[in-house]
Short mmCIF file of C-alpha atoms and ligand atoms in Angstrom, two decimals:
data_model
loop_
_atom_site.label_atom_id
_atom_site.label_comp_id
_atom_site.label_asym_id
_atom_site.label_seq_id
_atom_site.Cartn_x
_atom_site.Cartn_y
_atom_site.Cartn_z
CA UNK Y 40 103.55 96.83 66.98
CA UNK Y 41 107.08 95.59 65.86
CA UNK Y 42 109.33 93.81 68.04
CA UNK Y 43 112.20 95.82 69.36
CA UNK Y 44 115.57 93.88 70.27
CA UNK Y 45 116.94 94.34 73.25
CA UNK Y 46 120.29 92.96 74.36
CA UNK Y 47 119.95 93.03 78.30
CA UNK Y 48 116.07 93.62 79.74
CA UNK Y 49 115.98 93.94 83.35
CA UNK Y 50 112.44 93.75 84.60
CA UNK Y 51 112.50 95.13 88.02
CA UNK Y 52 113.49 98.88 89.29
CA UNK Y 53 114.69 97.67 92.83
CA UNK Y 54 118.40 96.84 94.11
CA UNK Y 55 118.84 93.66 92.17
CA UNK Y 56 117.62 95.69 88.70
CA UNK Y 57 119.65 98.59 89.17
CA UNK Y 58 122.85 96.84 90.15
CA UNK Y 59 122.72 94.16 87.17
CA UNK Y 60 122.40 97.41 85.07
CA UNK Y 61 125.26 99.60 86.41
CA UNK Y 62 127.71 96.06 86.90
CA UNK Y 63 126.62 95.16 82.79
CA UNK Y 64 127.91 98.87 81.96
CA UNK Y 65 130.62 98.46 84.34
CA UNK Y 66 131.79 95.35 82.83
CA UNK Y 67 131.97 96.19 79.04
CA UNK Y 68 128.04 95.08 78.14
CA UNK Y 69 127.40 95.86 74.19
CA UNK Y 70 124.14 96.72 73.74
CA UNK Y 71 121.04 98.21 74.71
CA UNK Y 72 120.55 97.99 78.35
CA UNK Y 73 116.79 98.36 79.57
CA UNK Y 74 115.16 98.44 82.67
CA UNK Y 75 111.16 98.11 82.81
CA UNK Y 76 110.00 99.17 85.92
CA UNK Y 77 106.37 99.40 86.88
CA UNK Y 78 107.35 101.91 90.02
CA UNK Y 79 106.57 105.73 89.34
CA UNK Y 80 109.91 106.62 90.66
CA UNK Y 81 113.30 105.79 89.44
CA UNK Y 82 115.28 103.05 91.37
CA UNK Y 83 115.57 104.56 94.70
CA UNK Y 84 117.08 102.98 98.55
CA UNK Y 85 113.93 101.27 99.99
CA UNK Y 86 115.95 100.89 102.98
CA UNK Y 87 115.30 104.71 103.46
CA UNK Y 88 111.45 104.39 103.42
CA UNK Y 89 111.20 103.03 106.80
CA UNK Y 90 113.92 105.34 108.29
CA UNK Y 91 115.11 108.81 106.94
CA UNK Y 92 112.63 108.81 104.32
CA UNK Y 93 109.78 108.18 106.53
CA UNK Y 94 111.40 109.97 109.31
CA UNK Y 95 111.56 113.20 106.82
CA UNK Y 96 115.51 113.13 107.59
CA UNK Y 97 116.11 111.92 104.13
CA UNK Y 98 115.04 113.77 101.20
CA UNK Y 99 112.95 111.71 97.92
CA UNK Y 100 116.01 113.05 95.37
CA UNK Y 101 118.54 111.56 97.93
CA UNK Y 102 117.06 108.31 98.37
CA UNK Y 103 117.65 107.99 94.08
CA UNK Y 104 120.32 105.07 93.12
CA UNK Y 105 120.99 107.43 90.32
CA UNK Y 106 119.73 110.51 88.74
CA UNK Y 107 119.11 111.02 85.08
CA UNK Y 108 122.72 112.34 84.37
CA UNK Y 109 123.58 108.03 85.78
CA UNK Y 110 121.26 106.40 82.79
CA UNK Y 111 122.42 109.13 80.55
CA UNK Y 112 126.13 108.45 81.01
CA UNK Y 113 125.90 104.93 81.66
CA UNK Y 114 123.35 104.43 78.38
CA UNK Y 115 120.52 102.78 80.68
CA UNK Y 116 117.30 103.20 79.14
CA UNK Y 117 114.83 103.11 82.49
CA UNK Y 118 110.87 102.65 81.55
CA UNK Y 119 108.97 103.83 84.49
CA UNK Y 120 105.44 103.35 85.24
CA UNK Y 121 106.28 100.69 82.42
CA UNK Y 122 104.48 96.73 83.23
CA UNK Y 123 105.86 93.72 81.91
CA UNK Y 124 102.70 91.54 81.47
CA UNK Y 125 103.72 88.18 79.59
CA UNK Y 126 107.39 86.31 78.97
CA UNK Y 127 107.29 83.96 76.15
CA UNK Y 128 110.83 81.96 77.01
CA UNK Y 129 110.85 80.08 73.94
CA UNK Y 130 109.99 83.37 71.51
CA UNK Y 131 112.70 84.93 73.86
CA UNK Y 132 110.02 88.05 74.61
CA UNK Y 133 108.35 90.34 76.86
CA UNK Y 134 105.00 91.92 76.30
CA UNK Y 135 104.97 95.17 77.94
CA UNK Y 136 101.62 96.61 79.46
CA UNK Y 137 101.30 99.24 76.27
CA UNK Y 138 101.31 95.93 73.94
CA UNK Y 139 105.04 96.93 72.73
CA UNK Y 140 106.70 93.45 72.70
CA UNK Y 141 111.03 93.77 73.48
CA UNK Y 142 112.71 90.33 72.56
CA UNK Y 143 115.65 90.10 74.59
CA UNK Y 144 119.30 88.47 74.13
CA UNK Y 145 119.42 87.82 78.05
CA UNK Y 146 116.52 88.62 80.50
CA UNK Y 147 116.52 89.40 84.27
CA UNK Y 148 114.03 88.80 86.53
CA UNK Y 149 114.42 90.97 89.53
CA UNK Y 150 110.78 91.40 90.15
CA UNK Y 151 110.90 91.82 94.40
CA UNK Y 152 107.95 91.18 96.48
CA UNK Y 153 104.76 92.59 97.46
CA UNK Y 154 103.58 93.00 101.42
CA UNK Y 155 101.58 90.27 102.53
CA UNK Y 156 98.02 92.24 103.43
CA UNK Y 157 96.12 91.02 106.33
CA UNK Y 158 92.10 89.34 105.67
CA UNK Y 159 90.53 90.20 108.75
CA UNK Y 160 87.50 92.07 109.81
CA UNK Y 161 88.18 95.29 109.60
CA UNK Y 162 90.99 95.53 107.04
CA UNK Y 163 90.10 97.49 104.49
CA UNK Y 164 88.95 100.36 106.59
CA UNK Y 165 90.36 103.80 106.21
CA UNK Y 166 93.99 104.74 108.48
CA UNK Y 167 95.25 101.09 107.81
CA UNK Y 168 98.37 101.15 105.79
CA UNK Y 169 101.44 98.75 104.48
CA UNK Y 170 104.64 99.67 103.67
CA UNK Y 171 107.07 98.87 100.35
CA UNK Y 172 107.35 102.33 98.83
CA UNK Y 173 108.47 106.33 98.93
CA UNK Y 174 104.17 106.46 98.25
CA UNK Y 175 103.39 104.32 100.78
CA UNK Y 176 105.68 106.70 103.44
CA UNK Y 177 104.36 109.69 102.07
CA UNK Y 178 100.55 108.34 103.06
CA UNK Y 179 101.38 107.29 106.54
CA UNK Y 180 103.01 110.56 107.57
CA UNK Y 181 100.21 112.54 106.45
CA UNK Y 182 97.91 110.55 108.03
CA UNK Y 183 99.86 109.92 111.27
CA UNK Y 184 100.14 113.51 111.75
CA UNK Y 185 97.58 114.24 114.34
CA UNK Y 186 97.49 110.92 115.51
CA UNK Y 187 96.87 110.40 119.00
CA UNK Y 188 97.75 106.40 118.64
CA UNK Y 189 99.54 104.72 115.94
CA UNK Y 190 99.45 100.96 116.09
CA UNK Y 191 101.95 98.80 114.43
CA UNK Y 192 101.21 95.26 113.44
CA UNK Y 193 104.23 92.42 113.52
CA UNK Y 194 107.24 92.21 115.61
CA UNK Y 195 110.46 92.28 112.82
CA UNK Y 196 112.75 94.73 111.42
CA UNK Y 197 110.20 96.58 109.49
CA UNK Y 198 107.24 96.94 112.71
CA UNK Y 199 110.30 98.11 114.60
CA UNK Y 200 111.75 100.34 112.36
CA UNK Y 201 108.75 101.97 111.61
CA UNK Y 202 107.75 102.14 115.13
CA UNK Y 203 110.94 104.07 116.41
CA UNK Y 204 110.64 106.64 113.38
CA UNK Y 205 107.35 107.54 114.56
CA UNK Y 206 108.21 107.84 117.84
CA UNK Y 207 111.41 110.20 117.51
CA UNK Y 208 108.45 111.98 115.46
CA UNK Y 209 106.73 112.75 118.35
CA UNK Y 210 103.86 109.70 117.42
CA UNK Y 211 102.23 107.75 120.74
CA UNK Y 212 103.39 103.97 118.89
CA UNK Y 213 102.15 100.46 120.25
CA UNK Y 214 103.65 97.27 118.70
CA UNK Y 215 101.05 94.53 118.73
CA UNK Y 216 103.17 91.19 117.40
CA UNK Y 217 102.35 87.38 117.67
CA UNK Y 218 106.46 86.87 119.38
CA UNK Y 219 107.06 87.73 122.68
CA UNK Y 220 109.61 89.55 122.29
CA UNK Y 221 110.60 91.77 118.73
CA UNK Y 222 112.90 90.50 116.56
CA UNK Y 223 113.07 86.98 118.15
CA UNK Y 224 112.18 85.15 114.89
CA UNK Y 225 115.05 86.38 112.71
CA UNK Y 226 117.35 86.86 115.42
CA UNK Y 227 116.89 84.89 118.76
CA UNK Y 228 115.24 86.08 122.20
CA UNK Y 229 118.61 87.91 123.61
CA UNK Y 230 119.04 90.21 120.39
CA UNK Y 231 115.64 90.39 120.36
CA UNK Y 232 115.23 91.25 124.18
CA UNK Y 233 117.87 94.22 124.09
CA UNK Y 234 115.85 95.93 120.73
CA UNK Y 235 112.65 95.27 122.56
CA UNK Y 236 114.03 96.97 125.60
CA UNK Y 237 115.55 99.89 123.19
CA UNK Y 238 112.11 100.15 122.15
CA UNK Y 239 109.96 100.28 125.61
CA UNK Y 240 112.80 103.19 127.08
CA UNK Y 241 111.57 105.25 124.23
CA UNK Y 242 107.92 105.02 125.32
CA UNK Y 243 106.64 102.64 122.67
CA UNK Y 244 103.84 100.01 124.33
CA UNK Y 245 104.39 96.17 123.48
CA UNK Y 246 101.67 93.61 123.33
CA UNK Y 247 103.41 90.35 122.58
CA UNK Y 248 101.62 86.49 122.60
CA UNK Y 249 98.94 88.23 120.57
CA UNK Y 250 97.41 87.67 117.38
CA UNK Y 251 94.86 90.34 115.91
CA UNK Y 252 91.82 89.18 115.22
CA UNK Y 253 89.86 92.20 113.72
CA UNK Y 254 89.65 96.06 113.30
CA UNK Y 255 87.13 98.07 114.61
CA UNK Y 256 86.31 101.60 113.11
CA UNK Y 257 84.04 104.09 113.02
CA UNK Y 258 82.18 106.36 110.38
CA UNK Y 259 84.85 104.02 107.88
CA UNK Y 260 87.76 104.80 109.65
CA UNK Y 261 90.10 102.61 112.22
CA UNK Y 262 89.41 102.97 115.75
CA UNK Y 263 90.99 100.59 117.49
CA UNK Y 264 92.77 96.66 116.96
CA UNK Y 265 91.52 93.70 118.47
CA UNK Y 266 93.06 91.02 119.87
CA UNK Y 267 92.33 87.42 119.73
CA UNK Y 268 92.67 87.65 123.61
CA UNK Y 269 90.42 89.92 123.94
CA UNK Y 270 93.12 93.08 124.29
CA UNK Y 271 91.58 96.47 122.59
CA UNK Y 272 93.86 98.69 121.28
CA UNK Y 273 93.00 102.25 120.64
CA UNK Y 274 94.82 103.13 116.95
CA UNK Y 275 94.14 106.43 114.48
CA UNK Y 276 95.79 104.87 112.59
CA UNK Y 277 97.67 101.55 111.93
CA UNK Y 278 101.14 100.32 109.88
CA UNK Y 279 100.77 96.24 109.46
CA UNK Y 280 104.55 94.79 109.09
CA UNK Y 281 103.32 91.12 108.24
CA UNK Y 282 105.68 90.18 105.74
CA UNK Y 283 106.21 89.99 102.09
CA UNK Y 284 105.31 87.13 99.69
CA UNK Y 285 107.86 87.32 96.18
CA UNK Y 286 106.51 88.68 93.12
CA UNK Y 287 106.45 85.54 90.81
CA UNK Y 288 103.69 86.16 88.54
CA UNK Y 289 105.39 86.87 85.42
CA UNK Y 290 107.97 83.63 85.86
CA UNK Y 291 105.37 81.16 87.22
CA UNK Y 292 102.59 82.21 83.95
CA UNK Y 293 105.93 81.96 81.84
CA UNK Y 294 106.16 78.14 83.57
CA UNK Y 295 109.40 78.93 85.12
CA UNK Y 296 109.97 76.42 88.09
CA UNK Y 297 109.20 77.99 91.80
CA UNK Y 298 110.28 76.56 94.56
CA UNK Y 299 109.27 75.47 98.23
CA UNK Y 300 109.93 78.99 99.40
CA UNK Y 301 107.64 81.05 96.62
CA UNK Y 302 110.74 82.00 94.73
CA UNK Y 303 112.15 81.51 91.15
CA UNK Y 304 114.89 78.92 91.50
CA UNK Y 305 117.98 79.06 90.29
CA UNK Y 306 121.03 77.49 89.97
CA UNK Y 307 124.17 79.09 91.38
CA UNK Y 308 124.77 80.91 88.99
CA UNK Y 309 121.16 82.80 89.09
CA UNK Y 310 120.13 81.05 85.73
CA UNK Y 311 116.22 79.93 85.68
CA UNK Y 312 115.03 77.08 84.48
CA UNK Y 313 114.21 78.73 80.95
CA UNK Y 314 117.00 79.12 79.12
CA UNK Y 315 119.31 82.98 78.70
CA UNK Y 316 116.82 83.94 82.04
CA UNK Y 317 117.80 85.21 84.80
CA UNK Y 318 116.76 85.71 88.42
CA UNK Y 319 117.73 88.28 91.53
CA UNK Y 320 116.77 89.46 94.46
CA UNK Y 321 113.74 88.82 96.84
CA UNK Y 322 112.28 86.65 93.98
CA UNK Y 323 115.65 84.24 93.53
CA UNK Y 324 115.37 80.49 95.51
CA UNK Y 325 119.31 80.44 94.58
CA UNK Y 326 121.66 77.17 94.96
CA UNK Y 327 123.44 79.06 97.60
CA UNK Y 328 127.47 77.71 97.65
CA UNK Y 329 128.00 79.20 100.77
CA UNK Y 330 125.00 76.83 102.62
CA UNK Y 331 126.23 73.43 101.53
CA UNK Y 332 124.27 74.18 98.20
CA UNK Y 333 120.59 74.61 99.63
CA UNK Y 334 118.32 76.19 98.00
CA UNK Y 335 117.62 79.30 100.26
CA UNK Y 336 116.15 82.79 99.39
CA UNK Y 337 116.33 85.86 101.10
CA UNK Y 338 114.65 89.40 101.51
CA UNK Y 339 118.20 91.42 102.11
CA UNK Y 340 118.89 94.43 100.68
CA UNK Y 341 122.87 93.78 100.34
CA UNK Y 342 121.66 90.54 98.84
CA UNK Y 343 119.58 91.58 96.14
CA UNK Y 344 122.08 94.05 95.17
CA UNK Y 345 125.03 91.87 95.27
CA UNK Y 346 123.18 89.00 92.96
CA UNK Y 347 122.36 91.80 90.42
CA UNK Y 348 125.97 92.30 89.69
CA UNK Y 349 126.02 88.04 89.81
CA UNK Y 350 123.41 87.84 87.41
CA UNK Y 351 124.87 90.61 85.28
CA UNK Y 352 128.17 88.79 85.09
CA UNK Y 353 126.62 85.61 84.57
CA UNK Y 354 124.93 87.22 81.59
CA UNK Y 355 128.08 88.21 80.20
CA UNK Y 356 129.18 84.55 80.60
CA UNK Y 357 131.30 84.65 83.29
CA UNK Y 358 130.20 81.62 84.93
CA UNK Y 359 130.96 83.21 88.38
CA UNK Y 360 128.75 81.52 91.16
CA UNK Y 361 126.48 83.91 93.88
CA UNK Y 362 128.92 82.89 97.31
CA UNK Y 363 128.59 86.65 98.97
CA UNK Y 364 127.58 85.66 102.36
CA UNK Y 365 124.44 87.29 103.25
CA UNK Y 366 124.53 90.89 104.86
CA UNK Y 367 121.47 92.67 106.65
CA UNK Y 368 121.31 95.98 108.37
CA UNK Y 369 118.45 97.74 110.31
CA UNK Y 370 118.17 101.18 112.57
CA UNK Y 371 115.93 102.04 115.29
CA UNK Y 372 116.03 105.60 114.43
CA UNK Y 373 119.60 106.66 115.58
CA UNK Y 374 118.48 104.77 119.17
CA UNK Y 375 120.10 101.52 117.97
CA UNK Y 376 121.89 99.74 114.85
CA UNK Y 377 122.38 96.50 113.81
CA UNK Y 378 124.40 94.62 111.11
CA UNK Y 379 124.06 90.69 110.64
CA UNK Y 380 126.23 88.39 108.48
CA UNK Y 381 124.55 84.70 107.85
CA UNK Y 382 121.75 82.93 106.33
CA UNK Y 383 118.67 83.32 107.78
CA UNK Y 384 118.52 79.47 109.11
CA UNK Y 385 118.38 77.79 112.50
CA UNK Y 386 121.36 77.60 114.64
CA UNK Y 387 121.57 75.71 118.00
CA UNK Y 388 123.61 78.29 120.68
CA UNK Y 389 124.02 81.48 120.70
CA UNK Y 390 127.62 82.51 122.22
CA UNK Y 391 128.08 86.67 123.92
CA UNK Y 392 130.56 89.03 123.21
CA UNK Y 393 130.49 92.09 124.91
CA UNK Y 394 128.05 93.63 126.89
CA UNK Y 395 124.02 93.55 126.32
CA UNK Y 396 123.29 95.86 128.84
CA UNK Y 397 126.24 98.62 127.66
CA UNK Y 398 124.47 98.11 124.10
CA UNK Y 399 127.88 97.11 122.61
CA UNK Y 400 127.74 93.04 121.93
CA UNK Y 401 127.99 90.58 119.40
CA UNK Y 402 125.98 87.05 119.24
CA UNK Y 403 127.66 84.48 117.68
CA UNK Y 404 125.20 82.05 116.12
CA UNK Y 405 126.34 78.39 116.07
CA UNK Y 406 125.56 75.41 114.13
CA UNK Y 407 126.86 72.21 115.50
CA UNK Y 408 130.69 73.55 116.11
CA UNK Y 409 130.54 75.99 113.23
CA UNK Y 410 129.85 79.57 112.95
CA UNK Y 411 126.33 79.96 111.12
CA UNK Y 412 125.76 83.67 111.52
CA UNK Y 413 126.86 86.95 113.28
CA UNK Y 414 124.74 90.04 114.95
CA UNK Y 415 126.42 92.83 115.88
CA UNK Y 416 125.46 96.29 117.92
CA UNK Y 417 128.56 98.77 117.97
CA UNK Y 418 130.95 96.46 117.17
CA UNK Y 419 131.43 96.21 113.35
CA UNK Y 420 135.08 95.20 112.99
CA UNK Y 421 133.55 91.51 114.97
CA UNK Y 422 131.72 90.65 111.27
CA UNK Y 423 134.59 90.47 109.25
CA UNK Y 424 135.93 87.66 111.44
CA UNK Y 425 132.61 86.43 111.48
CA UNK Y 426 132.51 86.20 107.64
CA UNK Y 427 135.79 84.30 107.49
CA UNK Y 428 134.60 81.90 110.35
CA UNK Y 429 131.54 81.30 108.09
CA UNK Y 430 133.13 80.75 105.14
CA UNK Y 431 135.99 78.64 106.50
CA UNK Y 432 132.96 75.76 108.23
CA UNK Y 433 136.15 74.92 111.02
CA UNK Y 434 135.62 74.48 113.84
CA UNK Y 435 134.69 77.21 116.24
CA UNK Y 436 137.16 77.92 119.61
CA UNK Y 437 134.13 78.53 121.88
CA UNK Y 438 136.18 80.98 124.67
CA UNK Y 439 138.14 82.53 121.84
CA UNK Y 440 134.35 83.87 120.38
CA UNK Y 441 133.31 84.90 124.10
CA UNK Y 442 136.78 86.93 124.75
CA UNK Y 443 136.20 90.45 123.93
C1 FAD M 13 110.42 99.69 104.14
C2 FAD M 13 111.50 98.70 103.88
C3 FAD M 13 112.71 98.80 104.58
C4 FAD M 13 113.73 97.89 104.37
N1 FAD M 13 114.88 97.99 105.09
C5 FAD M 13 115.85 97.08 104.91
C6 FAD M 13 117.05 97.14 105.69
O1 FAD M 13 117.22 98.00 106.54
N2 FAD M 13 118.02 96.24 105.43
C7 FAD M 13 117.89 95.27 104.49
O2 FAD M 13 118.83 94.47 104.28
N3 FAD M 13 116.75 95.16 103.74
C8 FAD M 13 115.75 96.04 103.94
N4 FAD M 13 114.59 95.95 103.19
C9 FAD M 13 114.45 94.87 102.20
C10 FAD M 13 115.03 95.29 100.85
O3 FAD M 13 114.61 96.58 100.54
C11 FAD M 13 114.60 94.30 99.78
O4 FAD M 13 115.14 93.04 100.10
C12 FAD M 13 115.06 94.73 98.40
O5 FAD M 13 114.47 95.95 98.01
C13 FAD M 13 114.76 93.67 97.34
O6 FAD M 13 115.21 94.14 96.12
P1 FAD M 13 114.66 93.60 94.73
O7 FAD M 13 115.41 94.34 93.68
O8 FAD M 13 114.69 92.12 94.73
O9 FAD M 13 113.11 93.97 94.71
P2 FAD M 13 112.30 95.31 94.95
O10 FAD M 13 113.09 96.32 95.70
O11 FAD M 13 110.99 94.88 95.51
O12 FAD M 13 112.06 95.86 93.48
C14 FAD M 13 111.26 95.15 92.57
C15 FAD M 13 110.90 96.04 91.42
O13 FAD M 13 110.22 95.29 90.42
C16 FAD M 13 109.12 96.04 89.93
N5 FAD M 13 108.20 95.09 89.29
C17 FAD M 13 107.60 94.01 89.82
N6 FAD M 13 106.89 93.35 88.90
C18 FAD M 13 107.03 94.03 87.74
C19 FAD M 13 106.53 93.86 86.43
N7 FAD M 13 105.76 92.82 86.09
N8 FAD M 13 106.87 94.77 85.49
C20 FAD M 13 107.67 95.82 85.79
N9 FAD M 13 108.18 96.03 87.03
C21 FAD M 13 107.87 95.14 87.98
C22 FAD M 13 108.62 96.73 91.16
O14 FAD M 13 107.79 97.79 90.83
C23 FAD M 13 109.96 97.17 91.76
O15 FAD M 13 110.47 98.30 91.11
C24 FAD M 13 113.55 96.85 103.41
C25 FAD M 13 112.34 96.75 102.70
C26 FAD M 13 111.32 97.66 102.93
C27 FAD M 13 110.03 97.54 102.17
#
């Protein structure tokens, strides 16, 4: 098959993909534009799959970043149900899964990451499912439908989530995490104490401190989840929320350099070790400007999207460094919001505005005397503050964050 040249490929039909597409179109790009995308659907909001997608609030056309009129007008070629199988860097080419070989000008990387599956006992019986995709949704209502228990495995945003949309579905939900209390690893025991607390009004059981150590089933099908205390948990059926390991395997075969976190590093810039290669999204270990230049990389929807237009700019030589401070949301149902500015790194105190109780608080997450990250619940007008704070590394004026 002859090569075909292509002057921006984008391998990846998430967030980071989509955006480096519509920001190269946005910003004068010459050229074919391509996105390869091995997902059945178009580029659509994951965000939604846990929440109004899953929830059935949220219909599969409306969760679309853009319908066919969008890579009509904006002359985006999207390959679904298209693999990218081999990058030659030097050759400057990818082999697609149907042989045909595209040698780009500039290449993207924006491959995301894959859920990290449990290898227990048990785990590959029937009524055990993960979640990433609109498919993966559409499986677990169906088969939570006349569920008597649903069991959900992990304690962060995506356990949660997932949890409170099955409950508002009328679903009998037990969280069974290895934290003792939800959330606490991402966002400290006070944040995590109110969501957990959100949570248990709403009905849904918590068994924290435990780790599972098996599945029992019957006639191939899930049954119940067993602790390594000893704690049985009856389950129909069961969502695991362990986490997500990034999708590397085309850079690392390619000989791209991964880093200490599992990701493709890059400079600040988003450039890869291999020359006119690019890399955004859940997959990029990026020389962050905004944390003293550490290499740091993060699962964030706002983040992905926000390094696709980087990388897209970057491609265009603009020579314009990734320094958008992080941004994370999440939803319990319409229970309880959240929106976080911030790396996802240590901090040393945690400083109160507000009130926890009234559900109407932000925590101010300290570093030393400066202003690492911000949580809020109700009170969105506290980030933008928070994101100057951040930026600015003075000094924080510890009362002055506690006033309301
Ligand atoms: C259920 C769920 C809910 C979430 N909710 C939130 C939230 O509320 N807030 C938040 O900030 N973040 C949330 N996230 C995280 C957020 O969705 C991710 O950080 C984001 O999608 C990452 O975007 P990405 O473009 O890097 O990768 P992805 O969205 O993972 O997209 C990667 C794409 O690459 C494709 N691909 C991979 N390898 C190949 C290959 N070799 N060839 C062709 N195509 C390939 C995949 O099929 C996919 O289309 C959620 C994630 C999930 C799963």
């Amino acid at each position: 098959m002859p090569e075909r040249d292509v002057a921006y490929l984008i391998v990846g039909g998430g967030p980071a993909g989509f955006s480096a597409a519509r920001a190269l179109r946005d910003e004068g790009a010459e050229g074919e534009v391509v996105i390869v995308s091995r997902d059945p659907d178009p580029p659509y909001d994951r965000t939604a799959v846990s929440k109004g997608y899953l929830g059935g609030g949220t219909e599969r056309k409306d969760t679309l970043l853009g319908d066919a009129a969008w890579y009509a007008e904006h002359d985006v070629e999207l390959l679904t149900r298209t693999s990218a199988m081999k990058l030659d860097t030097e050759a400057h080419t990818v082999t697609l899964a149907n042989k045909e070989v595209l040698k780009y000008g500039k290449l993207l990387l924006a491959t995301g990451a894959n859920v990290r599956r449990l290898r227990i006992d048990g785990s590959d019986l029937e009524g055990i499912h993960y979640l990433r995709a609109l498919a993966n949704a559409d499986a677990i209502r169906a088969d939570t439908e006349n569920a008597e228990h649903v069991v959900l495995v992990g304690g962060s945003y995506i356990a949660t989530e997932v949890a409170a949309t099955l409950t508002a579905l009328g679903r009998k939900v037990a969280i069974v995490m290895q934290e003792d209390v939800t959330l606490e690893r991402g966002f400290g025991p006070v944040v995590g104490g109110f969501f957990q607390k959100v949570l248990t009004d709403h009905g849904v059981e918590i068994h924290a401190g435990e780790d599972v150590e098996r599945f029992e089933g019957s006639d191939g099908r899930i049954t119940a989840v067993v602790t390594k205390k000893g704690t049985r948990i009856p389950a129909d059926a069961v969502i695991v929320g362990a986490g997500v390991t990034p999708d590397v395997m085309l850079a690392s075969r390619a000989g791209l350099t991964i880093g200490d976190r599992g990701g493709v590093v890059t400079d600040s810039r988003l450039a890869t070790s291999a020359p006119d290669v690019y890399a955004a999204g859940d997959i990029a270990e990026y020389e962050s400007v905004v944390h003293d230049g550490a290499h740091i990389r993060i699962e964030h929807w706002d983040v992905a999207e926000t390094q696709g237009r980087t990388a897209a700019l970057n491609m265009l030589g603009r020579d314009q460094p990734h320094d958008t401070i992080p941004y994370f949301f999440s939803d319990l149902s319409d229970w309880a919001s959240m929106e976080y500015v911030g790396p996802a790194f240590g901090w040393s105190e945690e400083i109160v505005r507000g009130s926890i109780d009234d559900g109407e608080f932000t925590v101010y997450y300290l570093d030393g005397d400066r202003l690492a990250a911000a949580l809020t619940v109700g009170r969105s007008d506290d980030l933008e503050q928070a994101r100057e704070l951040i930026t600015s590394r003075e000094p924080v004026d510890r009362a002055a964050l506690a006033a309301t």
